[in-house]
Amino acid sequence: MYAIVNIAGQQTKVEANKFVYAHKLAGNVGDTVTLGNALLTDDNGTITVGAPELSVAVTGTILAHVKGDKVLVFKKKRRKGYQKMNGHRQSFTKVMINSIG
């Protein structure tokens, strides 16, 4: 069984007993979070689509707060001597999905 859930503005496919990386969520390591209502569920080939949401709650446990890979942003204007280098690392939360429904 899997579900499509809206987590922090992004639609993510989640399955029970697997983990997912979501944009940073409020809470400490070990806390239980409810990821909201599901948009779509699939139970052994039976697909249920919400209009716009289903009343199926997805719960999970926060495993860790981590950072993603570094993204480098390089700006340059030719023949002007202007160069600028910026880096960014997005914060993510690793969530273990406990149950769907």
mmCIF file of C-alpha atoms in Angstrom:
data_model
loop_
_atom_site.group_PDB
_atom_site.id
_atom_site.type_symbol
_atom_site.label_atom_id
_atom_site.label_comp_id
_atom_site.label_asym_id
_atom_site.label_seq_id
_atom_site.Cartn_x
_atom_site.Cartn_y
_atom_site.Cartn_z
ATOM 1 C CA MET A 1 0.000 0.000 0.000
ATOM 2 C CA TYR A 2 1.202 3.483 -0.800
ATOM 3 C CA ALA A 3 -0.185 7.004 -0.663
ATOM 4 C CA ILE A 4 0.511 10.385 -2.231
ATOM 5 C CA VAL A 5 0.719 13.012 0.523
ATOM 6 C CA ASN A 6 1.243 16.761 0.458
ATOM 7 C CA ILE A 7 4.227 17.467 2.749
ATOM 8 C CA ALA A 8 5.318 21.106 3.091
ATOM 9 C CA GLY A 9 3.942 22.011 -0.324
ATOM 10 C CA GLN A 10 5.348 19.019 -2.205
ATOM 11 C CA GLN A 11 3.484 15.887 -3.225
ATOM 12 C CA THR A 12 5.419 12.803 -2.089
ATOM 13 C CA LYS A 13 4.815 9.077 -2.519
ATOM 14 C CA VAL A 14 5.044 7.315 0.854
ATOM 15 C CA GLU A 15 4.926 3.653 1.847
ATOM 16 C CA ALA A 16 4.635 2.100 5.294
ATOM 17 C CA ASN A 17 7.906 1.096 7.027
ATOM 18 C CA LYS A 18 10.032 3.156 4.610
ATOM 19 C CA PHE A 19 11.588 6.551 5.137
ATOM 20 C CA VAL A 20 11.248 9.728 3.129
ATOM 21 C CA TYR A 21 13.142 13.031 3.052
ATOM 22 C CA ALA A 22 10.867 16.085 3.362
ATOM 23 C CA HIS A 23 11.626 19.774 3.667
ATOM 24 C CA LYS A 24 12.447 20.625 7.260
ATOM 25 C CA LEU A 25 9.544 19.900 9.608
ATOM 26 C CA ALA A 26 9.016 21.278 13.095
ATOM 27 C CA GLY A 27 9.749 18.778 15.841
ATOM 28 C CA ASN A 28 12.570 16.941 17.548
ATOM 29 C CA VAL A 29 14.144 13.591 16.756
ATOM 30 C CA GLY A 30 11.821 10.821 17.955
ATOM 31 C CA ASP A 31 8.637 12.887 17.739
ATOM 32 C CA THR A 32 5.595 11.501 15.945
ATOM 33 C CA VAL A 33 4.208 13.702 13.176
ATOM 34 C CA THR A 34 0.996 13.544 11.196
ATOM 35 C CA LEU A 35 1.683 14.331 7.562
ATOM 36 C CA GLY A 36 -1.889 15.334 6.771
ATOM 37 C CA ASN A 37 -4.521 13.755 4.617
ATOM 38 C CA ALA A 38 -3.651 11.679 1.583
ATOM 39 C CA LEU A 39 -4.421 12.843 -1.948
ATOM 40 C CA LEU A 40 -4.372 9.322 -3.420
ATOM 41 C CA THR A 41 -4.051 5.798 -2.020
ATOM 42 C CA ASP A 42 -3.344 2.454 -3.668
ATOM 43 C CA ASP A 43 -4.250 -0.718 -1.787
ATOM 44 C CA ASN A 44 -3.186 -3.734 -3.876
ATOM 45 C CA GLY A 45 -4.403 -2.268 -7.152
ATOM 46 C CA THR A 46 -7.451 -0.471 -5.753
ATOM 47 C CA ILE A 47 -6.782 3.215 -6.372
ATOM 48 C CA THR A 48 -8.751 5.815 -4.434
ATOM 49 C CA VAL A 49 -8.479 9.464 -5.465
ATOM 50 C CA GLY A 50 -9.595 12.284 -3.203
ATOM 51 C CA ALA A 51 -11.499 15.369 -4.234
ATOM 52 C CA PRO A 52 -9.210 17.054 -3.168
ATOM 53 C CA GLU A 53 -8.235 14.959 -0.098
ATOM 54 C CA LEU A 54 -9.086 11.633 1.506
ATOM 55 C CA SER A 55 -9.698 11.188 5.219
ATOM 56 C CA VAL A 56 -6.671 8.872 5.445
ATOM 57 C CA ALA A 57 -4.038 10.170 7.855
ATOM 58 C CA VAL A 58 -0.356 9.315 7.430
ATOM 59 C CA THR A 59 1.800 9.199 10.570
ATOM 60 C CA GLY A 60 5.551 9.017 10.879
ATOM 61 C CA THR A 61 8.479 9.377 13.244
ATOM 62 C CA ILE A 62 11.246 11.938 12.804
ATOM 63 C CA LEU A 63 14.571 10.099 12.514
ATOM 64 C CA ALA A 64 16.970 12.992 11.869
ATOM 65 C CA HIS A 65 17.394 16.529 10.581
ATOM 66 C CA VAL A 66 19.931 16.523 7.747
ATOM 67 C CA LYS A 67 21.244 18.792 5.012
ATOM 68 C CA GLY A 68 21.209 18.060 1.307
ATOM 69 C CA ASP A 69 24.036 18.306 -1.195
ATOM 70 C CA LYS A 70 25.623 21.686 -1.778
ATOM 71 C CA VAL A 71 24.355 23.639 -4.764
ATOM 72 C CA LEU A 72 26.813 26.196 -6.139
ATOM 73 C CA VAL A 73 25.552 29.413 -7.726
ATOM 74 C CA PHE A 74 28.161 31.234 -9.839
ATOM 75 C CA LYS A 75 27.450 34.662 -11.294
ATOM 76 C CA LYS A 76 29.730 36.452 -13.738
ATOM 77 C CA LYS A 77 29.598 39.461 -16.029
ATOM 78 C CA ARG A 78 32.097 39.180 -18.812
ATOM 79 C CA ARG A 79 34.718 41.857 -19.315
ATOM 80 C CA LYS A 80 33.680 43.659 -16.116
ATOM 81 C CA GLY A 81 35.702 41.739 -13.520
ATOM 82 C CA TYR A 82 32.537 40.739 -11.638
ATOM 83 C CA GLN A 83 32.411 37.228 -10.188
ATOM 84 C CA LYS A 84 30.259 36.014 -7.334
ATOM 85 C CA MET A 85 30.100 32.494 -5.871
ATOM 86 C CA ASN A 86 27.329 31.413 -3.499
ATOM 87 C CA GLY A 87 26.531 28.030 -2.024
ATOM 88 C CA HIS A 88 23.338 26.615 -0.557
ATOM 89 C CA ARG A 89 22.468 23.454 1.396
ATOM 90 C CA GLN A 90 18.773 22.697 1.837
ATOM 91 C CA SER A 91 17.598 21.417 5.219
ATOM 92 C CA PHE A 92 15.635 18.160 5.174
ATOM 93 C CA THR A 93 13.922 15.970 7.749
ATOM 94 C CA LYS A 94 14.223 12.184 7.506
ATOM 95 C CA VAL A 95 10.833 10.673 8.416
ATOM 96 C CA MET A 96 10.042 6.974 8.907
ATOM 97 C CA ILE A 97 6.462 6.301 7.809
ATOM 98 C CA ASN A 98 4.683 4.275 10.519
ATOM 99 C CA SER A 99 1.189 3.856 9.166
ATOM 100 C CA ILE A 100 -1.127 4.866 6.353
ATOM 101 C CA GLY A 101 -4.771 5.087 7.325
#
